[in-house]
Coordinates of C-alpha atoms in Angstrom, one line a residue:
M1 CA 143.9 85.1 139.0
P2 CA 143.8 81.2 138.8
A3 CA 141.9 81.1 142.0
E4 CA 139.6 83.7 140.8
F5 CA 139.2 82.1 137.7
M6 CA 138.6 79.0 139.6
G7 CA 136.4 80.7 142.0
L8 CA 134.2 82.0 139.7
L9 CA 133.7 78.5 137.9
D10 CA 132.9 76.8 141.2
D11 CA 130.2 79.3 141.8
I12 CA 128.5 79.0 138.2
I13 CA 128.8 75.2 138.6
S14 CA 126.9 75.4 141.9
W15 CA 124.5 77.8 140.4
I16 CA 123.9 74.9 137.8
E17 CA 123.8 72.2 140.0
I18 CA 121.0 74.0 142.4
E19 CA 119.5 76.0 139.5
I20 CA 119.3 73.6 136.9
F21 CA 119.6 70.2 137.6
A22 CA 117.5 70.7 141.0
L23 CA 114.4 67.7 141.0
H24 CA 111.6 70.0 140.4
N25 CA 113.3 71.7 137.3
L26 CA 114.6 68.1 136.5
I27 CA 110.6 67.5 136.4
S28 CA 109.4 70.3 134.7
L29 CA 111.7 70.0 132.0
G30 CA 110.7 65.9 131.5
V31 CA 107.2 67.3 131.6
L32 CA 108.1 69.8 128.6
V33 CA 109.8 67.1 126.6
I34 CA 107.0 64.8 127.2
L35 CA 104.6 67.2 125.9
A36 CA 106.7 68.2 123.0
G37 CA 106.9 64.4 122.0
I38 CA 102.9 63.6 122.4
I39 CA 102.4 67.1 120.0
Y40 CA 105.3 66.4 117.2
L41 CA 103.4 62.6 117.3
F42 CA 99.8 64.4 116.8
K43 CA 101.2 67.5 114.4
T44 CA 99.7 65.9 111.6
K45 CA 96.1 65.8 112.8
I46 CA 96.3 68.6 115.1
R47 CA 97.1 70.4 111.6
D48 CA 93.9 69.0 109.8
K49 CA 91.7 69.6 112.4
G50 CA 92.8 72.8 112.8
R51 CA 91.9 73.5 109.0
L52 CA 88.5 71.9 109.5
I53 CA 87.7 74.8 112.0
L54 CA 89.0 77.4 110.5
N55 CA 87.6 76.6 107.6
S56 CA 83.8 76.5 109.2
V57 CA 84.3 80.3 110.7
P58 CA 81.5 82.5 109.2
F59 CA 83.4 85.0 108.1
N60 CA 86.3 85.0 105.2
L61 CA 89.7 84.5 106.5
P62 CA 92.9 86.9 105.2
P63 CA 94.8 84.9 101.9
G64 CA 97.1 82.6 102.9
W65 CA 96.2 80.9 105.8
P66 CA 96.1 77.4 105.3
A67 CA 100.2 77.9 105.1
F68 CA 99.9 80.0 108.1
W69 CA 98.6 78.0 110.2
D70 CA 100.2 74.9 108.6
E71 CA 103.9 76.8 110.0
I72 CA 102.3 77.7 114.1
S73 CA 100.2 74.6 114.4
Y74 CA 102.6 72.8 116.3
R75 CA 103.9 75.6 118.3
F76 CA 100.1 76.7 119.0
G77 CA 99.5 73.2 120.1
L78 CA 102.3 72.3 122.7
S79 CA 101.3 76.3 123.7
I80 CA 98.0 74.9 124.5
F81 CA 98.8 71.8 126.3
V82 CA 101.9 73.7 128.1
L83 CA 99.0 76.0 129.4
F84 CA 96.7 73.3 130.6
Y85 CA 99.5 71.9 132.5
N86 CA 100.6 75.1 134.2
L87 CA 97.4 75.2 135.4
I88 CA 97.1 71.7 136.8
A89 CA 100.4 72.1 138.4
A90 CA 99.5 75.5 139.8
V91 CA 96.4 73.9 141.9
L92 CA 98.3 70.5 142.3
N93 CA 101.9 72.3 143.5
L94 CA 103.8 70.5 141.0
P95 CA 106.8 71.8 139.3
I96 CA 106.4 74.3 136.3
A97 CA 109.3 76.7 136.5
L98 CA 110.7 75.5 132.8
T99 CA 107.2 75.0 131.5
L100 CA 106.0 78.5 132.7
I101 CA 109.5 79.7 130.8
A102 CA 108.4 77.6 128.1
G103 CA 104.9 78.9 127.8
Y104 CA 105.9 82.7 128.0
L105 CA 108.3 82.2 125.0
L106 CA 105.7 80.0 122.7
V107 CA 103.2 82.9 123.1
A108 CA 104.9 85.5 122.7
W109 CA 106.2 84.1 119.5
L110 CA 102.7 83.1 118.5
I111 CA 101.6 86.9 119.1
I112 CA 104.4 88.4 117.1
R113 CA 104.2 85.5 114.2
T114 CA 100.8 86.7 114.1
I115 CA 101.2 90.5 114.1
T116 CA 103.8 89.8 111.1
W117 CA 101.0 88.1 109.4
L118 CA 98.1 90.1 109.3
L119 CA 100.1 93.2 109.0
P120 CA 102.9 94.7 106.4
T121 CA 106.3 94.7 107.9
T122 CA 106.8 98.4 109.1
V123 CA 108.9 100.1 112.2
W124 CA 105.7 100.0 114.4
V125 CA 105.2 96.4 113.6
R126 CA 108.9 95.7 114.7
L127 CA 108.6 97.7 117.5
I128 CA 105.8 96.3 118.8
S129 CA 107.4 92.8 118.4
Y130 CA 110.3 93.9 120.6
L131 CA 108.1 95.0 123.2
I132 CA 106.1 91.8 123.5
W133 CA 109.6 89.5 123.6
I134 CA 110.4 92.3 126.8
I135 CA 107.2 91.9 128.2
A136 CA 108.0 87.9 128.3
V137 CA 111.5 88.3 128.9
L138 CA 110.0 90.4 132.3
N139 CA 107.7 87.9 133.0
I140 CA 110.2 85.0 133.3
I141 CA 112.8 86.6 135.4
G142 CA 110.4 87.8 137.6
L143 CA 110.8 91.9 137.2
Y144 CA 107.6 92.5 135.3
D145 CA 105.2 93.5 138.2
L146 CA 108.3 95.7 139.0
F147 CA 108.6 97.8 135.6
V148 CA 104.7 98.4 135.9
A149 CA 105.0 99.6 139.6
F150 CA 107.6 102.0 138.5
F151 CA 105.8 103.6 135.5
E152 CA 102.5 104.1 137.8
D153 CA 104.8 105.9 139.9
L154 CA 106.0 108.5 137.1
E155 CA 102.8 110.4 136.8
V156 CA 101.6 114.1 136.4
S157 CA 98.3 115.8 137.6
L158 CA 96.0 117.5 135.5
G159 CA 93.4 119.2 137.6
N160 CA 91.8 116.0 139.9
F161 CA 92.9 113.5 136.6
Q162 CA 96.4 111.3 137.4
I163 CA 98.1 110.6 134.0
S164 CA 101.0 108.2 134.4
L165 CA 103.5 106.8 132.5
M166 CA 101.9 102.8 132.2
M167 CA 98.7 104.6 131.3
I168 CA 99.9 106.1 128.4
I169 CA 101.6 103.1 127.3
R170 CA 98.5 101.4 128.0
G171 CA 96.1 103.5 126.3
V172 CA 98.3 103.4 123.2
I173 CA 98.3 99.5 123.0
I174 CA 94.8 99.2 123.4
L175 CA 94.1 102.0 120.9
G176 CA 96.5 100.6 118.5
I177 CA 94.5 97.1 118.8
F178 CA 91.1 98.6 118.8
F179 CA 91.8 100.7 115.9
W180 CA 93.5 97.4 114.0
I181 CA 90.4 95.5 114.7
A182 CA 88.3 98.4 113.5
S183 CA 90.1 98.8 110.4
W184 CA 89.8 94.8 109.6
S185 CA 85.9 95.0 110.7
E186 CA 85.5 98.2 107.9
K187 CA 87.2 96.1 105.4
Y188 CA 85.3 93.1 106.2
F189 CA 81.6 94.9 105.6
R190 CA 83.0 96.7 102.4
R191 CA 83.8 93.0 101.0
R192 CA 80.5 92.1 102.0
L193 CA 78.8 95.2 100.9
Q194 CA 80.6 95.6 97.4
R195 CA 79.2 91.5 96.9
S196 CA 75.7 92.8 97.4
N197 CA 73.8 92.9 94.6
S198 CA 70.4 94.9 96.4
L199 CA 72.4 97.9 97.4
T200 CA 72.8 100.6 94.4
P201 CA 76.1 102.0 94.6
S202 CA 75.5 105.0 96.2
V203 CA 73.8 103.6 99.2
R204 CA 76.7 101.0 99.3
V205 CA 79.2 104.0 99.7
L206 CA 76.6 105.8 102.2
V207 CA 76.7 102.2 104.5
Q208 CA 80.2 102.5 104.0
K209 CA 81.2 105.9 105.0
T210 CA 78.5 105.1 108.3
I211 CA 80.4 101.6 109.4
R212 CA 83.6 103.4 108.6
V213 CA 82.6 106.2 111.1
V214 CA 80.6 104.5 114.3
L215 CA 83.5 101.8 113.8
Y216 CA 86.4 104.4 114.7
A217 CA 84.5 105.8 117.5
A218 CA 83.5 102.9 118.9
A219 CA 87.2 102.1 118.9
L220 CA 87.9 105.2 120.9
V221 CA 85.8 105.1 123.1
F222 CA 86.5 102.0 124.1
A223 CA 90.1 102.6 124.4
L224 CA 89.9 105.1 126.4
S225 CA 87.4 103.4 128.4
S226 CA 89.3 100.2 129.1
I227 CA 92.4 102.7 130.8
G228 CA 89.9 104.0 133.2
I229 CA 89.6 107.3 131.7
D230 CA 86.3 109.0 132.3
L231 CA 84.5 109.9 129.4
S232 CA 82.7 113.1 130.8
A233 CA 85.7 114.7 131.5
F234 CA 85.6 115.2 128.0
A235 CA 82.2 117.1 127.9
F236 CA 84.1 120.9 128.2
L237 CA 85.0 119.7 125.0
G238 CA 82.0 119.7 122.9
G239 CA 81.8 123.8 122.8
A240 CA 85.3 124.3 121.8
I241 CA 84.8 121.4 118.5
G242 CA 81.8 123.3 117.7
V243 CA 83.8 126.2 117.2
G244 CA 86.5 124.6 115.6
L245 CA 84.0 122.7 113.0
G246 CA 82.2 126.0 112.3
F247 CA 85.7 128.1 111.7
G248 CA 88.6 125.9 110.9
L249 CA 86.6 123.0 109.5
Q250 CA 83.9 124.8 107.7
K251 CA 85.7 123.9 104.2
I252 CA 86.1 119.9 105.8
V253 CA 82.4 119.6 107.4
S254 CA 81.4 121.6 104.2
N255 CA 83.0 118.8 101.6
F256 CA 81.8 115.7 104.7
I257 CA 77.6 117.4 104.4
S258 CA 77.5 117.5 100.6
G259 CA 79.0 114.0 100.1
I260 CA 76.4 112.8 102.0
I261 CA 73.8 114.4 100.0
I262 CA 75.4 113.6 96.8
V263 CA 75.0 109.8 97.8
L264 CA 71.4 110.3 99.1
D265 CA 69.8 112.0 96.4
K266 CA 72.0 109.6 94.0
S267 CA 72.8 112.3 91.6
I268 CA 76.4 111.0 91.1
K269 CA 77.1 107.3 91.2
P270 CA 80.4 105.6 90.6
G271 CA 80.8 104.8 86.8
D272 CA 78.4 107.9 85.6
V273 CA 80.0 110.2 82.7
I274 CA 79.8 113.5 84.1
E275 CA 81.1 117.1 83.1
I276 CA 82.1 119.9 85.7
G277 CA 84.0 122.9 84.4
E278 CA 86.5 121.6 82.1
V279 CA 86.6 118.1 83.4
F280 CA 85.0 115.1 81.5
G281 CA 85.5 111.9 82.5
S282 CA 84.0 108.8 84.5
V283 CA 83.4 108.8 88.3
K284 CA 85.8 106.3 90.1
T285 CA 84.9 106.4 93.9
L286 CA 82.9 108.9 96.1
N287 CA 85.4 109.5 99.2
T288 CA 84.5 111.6 102.4
R289 CA 86.2 114.6 100.8
F290 CA 86.1 114.2 97.0
V291 CA 85.4 112.4 94.2
S292 CA 87.6 111.1 91.8
V293 CA 86.9 111.5 88.4
V294 CA 89.0 109.6 85.6
T295 CA 89.4 111.6 82.6
L296 CA 90.0 109.5 79.2
A297 CA 93.7 110.8 78.8
G298 CA 94.3 109.0 82.3
K299 CA 94.1 112.2 84.5
E300 CA 92.4 111.4 87.7
Y301 CA 91.0 114.8 89.0
L302 CA 90.2 115.0 93.1
I303 CA 86.6 116.9 93.2
P304 CA 86.1 118.4 96.7
N305 CA 82.3 117.2 97.2
E306 CA 80.7 120.9 97.4
S307 CA 81.4 121.4 94.3
F308 CA 79.1 119.2 92.9
I309 CA 76.4 120.7 95.1
T310 CA 77.3 124.5 94.4
N311 CA 78.1 124.1 90.8
E312 CA 76.7 123.4 87.5
V313 CA 77.0 119.4 86.7
I314 CA 76.5 117.9 83.2
N315 CA 75.5 113.8 84.1
W316 CA 75.6 112.0 80.8
S317 CA 74.4 108.9 82.3
Y318 CA 72.1 110.2 85.0
S319 CA 69.2 108.5 83.7
D320 CA 70.3 105.8 81.3
D321 CA 73.7 105.8 79.4
L322 CA 72.1 106.9 76.1
V323 CA 73.6 110.2 75.1
R324 CA 72.6 112.2 71.5
L325 CA 75.3 113.7 69.6
D326 CA 74.9 116.4 67.0
T327 CA 77.6 118.1 64.2
T328 CA 77.5 119.7 61.2
V329 CA 78.5 119.1 57.7
G330 CA 79.0 121.7 54.8
V331 CA 78.9 120.8 51.1
G332 CA 79.0 123.0 47.9
Y333 CA 75.4 124.1 46.3
D334 CA 76.6 122.5 43.0
S335 CA 76.0 118.9 45.6
D336 CA 73.2 116.3 44.7
L337 CA 71.7 117.0 48.2
K338 CA 69.9 113.5 48.4
Q339 CA 73.4 111.6 47.5
V340 CA 74.9 113.6 50.1
Q341 CA 72.0 112.5 52.9
N342 CA 72.1 109.3 52.0
L343 CA 75.9 108.7 52.1
I344 CA 76.2 110.4 55.4
L345 CA 73.3 108.2 56.6
Q346 CA 75.3 105.2 55.2
T347 CA 78.6 106.3 57.1
M348 CA 76.4 106.6 60.4
N349 CA 75.0 103.2 60.0
H350 CA 78.3 101.5 59.6
N351 CA 79.9 102.8 62.6
D352 CA 79.7 100.5 66.0
R353 CA 79.3 102.8 68.8
I354 CA 76.6 104.4 66.9
I355 CA 73.3 102.7 68.0
K356 CA 70.1 101.8 65.9
D357 CA 68.0 102.5 68.3
P358 CA 66.8 105.2 68.1
E359 CA 68.4 105.5 64.5
P360 CA 70.9 108.4 63.4
V361 CA 69.4 111.1 61.7
C362 CA 70.6 113.5 58.8
L363 CA 68.7 116.5 58.7
L364 CA 69.2 119.8 55.9
K365 CA 69.8 122.5 58.7
E366 CA 70.0 125.4 56.3
F367 CA 71.5 127.0 53.1
N368 CA 74.4 129.5 54.6
D369 CA 76.8 132.1 52.4
N370 CA 79.0 129.4 50.8
T371 CA 77.6 126.0 52.2
V372 CA 74.5 123.9 52.5
D373 CA 74.5 122.4 55.8
F374 CA 73.6 119.4 57.3
E375 CA 73.2 118.4 60.8
L376 CA 74.1 115.1 61.9
R377 CA 72.4 113.7 65.1
F378 CA 73.4 110.1 66.1
W379 CA 72.4 107.8 69.7
I380 CA 75.6 106.5 71.9
E381 CA 75.1 104.2 74.9
D382 CA 78.9 104.2 76.0
P383 CA 80.0 107.8 76.9
A384 CA 82.9 106.9 79.3
K385 CA 84.8 106.1 76.1
G386 CA 84.8 109.6 74.9
V387 CA 82.4 111.9 72.9
A388 CA 84.8 114.1 71.2
N389 CA 86.3 110.8 69.6
I390 CA 83.6 109.4 68.5
K391 CA 81.9 112.8 66.7
S392 CA 86.0 112.9 65.0
E393 CA 85.5 109.5 63.8
V394 CA 82.3 110.2 62.1
L395 CA 83.3 113.1 60.2
M396 CA 86.8 111.3 59.3
E397 CA 84.6 108.7 57.6
V398 CA 82.1 111.2 56.0
W399 CA 84.7 113.1 54.9
D400 CA 86.7 109.8 52.8
L401 CA 82.7 109.0 51.7
L402 CA 82.4 112.1 50.1
A403 CA 85.6 112.2 48.4
E404 CA 85.3 109.0 47.1
N405 CA 81.7 110.0 45.6
D406 CA 83.6 113.4 44.4
V407 CA 81.6 116.0 46.7
N408 CA 83.3 118.7 47.8
I409 CA 83.3 120.0 51.3
A410 CA 82.4 123.3 50.9
F411 CA 84.4 126.2 52.5
P412 CA 84.3 130.2 51.8
Q413 CA 85.4 131.9 48.8
R414 CA 84.1 135.4 47.2
D415 CA 83.9 135.5 43.0
L416 CA 84.8 139.2 41.8
H417 CA 83.2 140.3 38.9
F418 CA 84.8 143.6 37.2
E419 CA 81.8 145.0 34.3
S420 CA 83.5 148.2 33.1
F421 CA 86.3 150.7 33.8
S422 CA 86.4 154.5 33.7
A423 CA 89.3 155.7 31.6
E424 CA 90.8 157.5 34.5
A425 CA 91.4 154.0 36.3
V426 CA 92.8 152.7 33.1
E427 CA 95.4 155.3 33.1
S428 CA 95.7 154.7 36.6
L429 CA 96.6 151.1 36.4
K430 CA 99.1 151.4 33.4
E431 CA 100.7 154.1 35.1
I432 CA 101.1 151.8 38.3
F433 CA 102.0 149.0 35.6
N434 CA 105.0 151.2 33.7
N435 CA 106.2 152.6 37.2
S436 CA 106.6 148.5 38.4
K437 CA 108.1 147.7 35.6
N438 CA 110.8 150.3 34.8
Q439 CA 111.4 149.8 38.9
D440 CA 112.6 146.3 38.1
S441 CA 114.7 146.8 35.2
S442 CA 116.9 149.2 37.4
D443 CA 117.0 146.7 40.0
S444 CA 118.8 144.4 37.3

């Protein structure tokens, strides 16, 4: 056993002497140490110069990019220098064993760190990180091409089309990259559109939807083309897709088209106060499939776009935000009508939500059986805050002011006047009274 162990130890020492302490490896290690030292001496200048360059880019970088750049600037600079050395060494036949390994590891670390900074930490992000490390290690030990060839050989035939496992893996990766680019581009354009004052909200939503569809469609086409798939092979799917859109996707397509119509005719815009069915609230967003309406109670209704085309919709702020509200107050016939009218006008003129132009009006509406009815008409310019609550507020204030001035709010009542009784009616009443009295005596 000791002899076997000593033999293994001798083999390890021999391998280290041959592979690690070989002259070409020592030269490569020395170059790597020198490059690392140079970058360390100039890391402050590299960091500051990088910040100036990133500040001058024509688009907005994600929040927190200065701290991210400070973290990666040293390794980024070292990877650039290592890359240049490897290119020069390959031409001049200089030792590059360790610098090549360092280059793979640095690039892998930079890619993974950038992905984890840009994307939230999820299972998919971790899987991508592991995959990048695996690719880097396979390149270092020289097995990457062998694995690629192995996965290329694992293929199936679909008619005249060959699909390999490597093609699927490459397609998923490329599709994910293109979709991420499309998602980032869509967010960038959305931020630019939201800051644009020259576009109406409806046009802004339409442009956003168009950009989203175009970007994701382009990402899908580019991804399929990049892995060698002939897009003409999918032409036969056109008929099937048409049938699917006509039957299975009928409602989805209907809502999508209805959403485009809503945006184009500008009948509903974000911020409008609408009433559809029993839902009253403010439009929050216009989406591809539905309109989000938030009520004063905090409920958010997701109403399909088609409902706004086929049903009656009341838009309280279609042309402007001015809304006239009507309500009725009834007082007794013994009231001073001029005084009542003045008190009601006084109440409406002192309410902060009621505007003064057009001015509120109090009209004598009609003489009812039990009341003299006044109609209150007033205008508000903030229907998003509610219309039922302002009516309630005005009526409460009218009640208080009329009560302070001894004006009675009328209510239904009937007066019965007995002019005469017949003798038979009097005798009947006496008999009923006596029977009731005798019954009470017997019970006691």
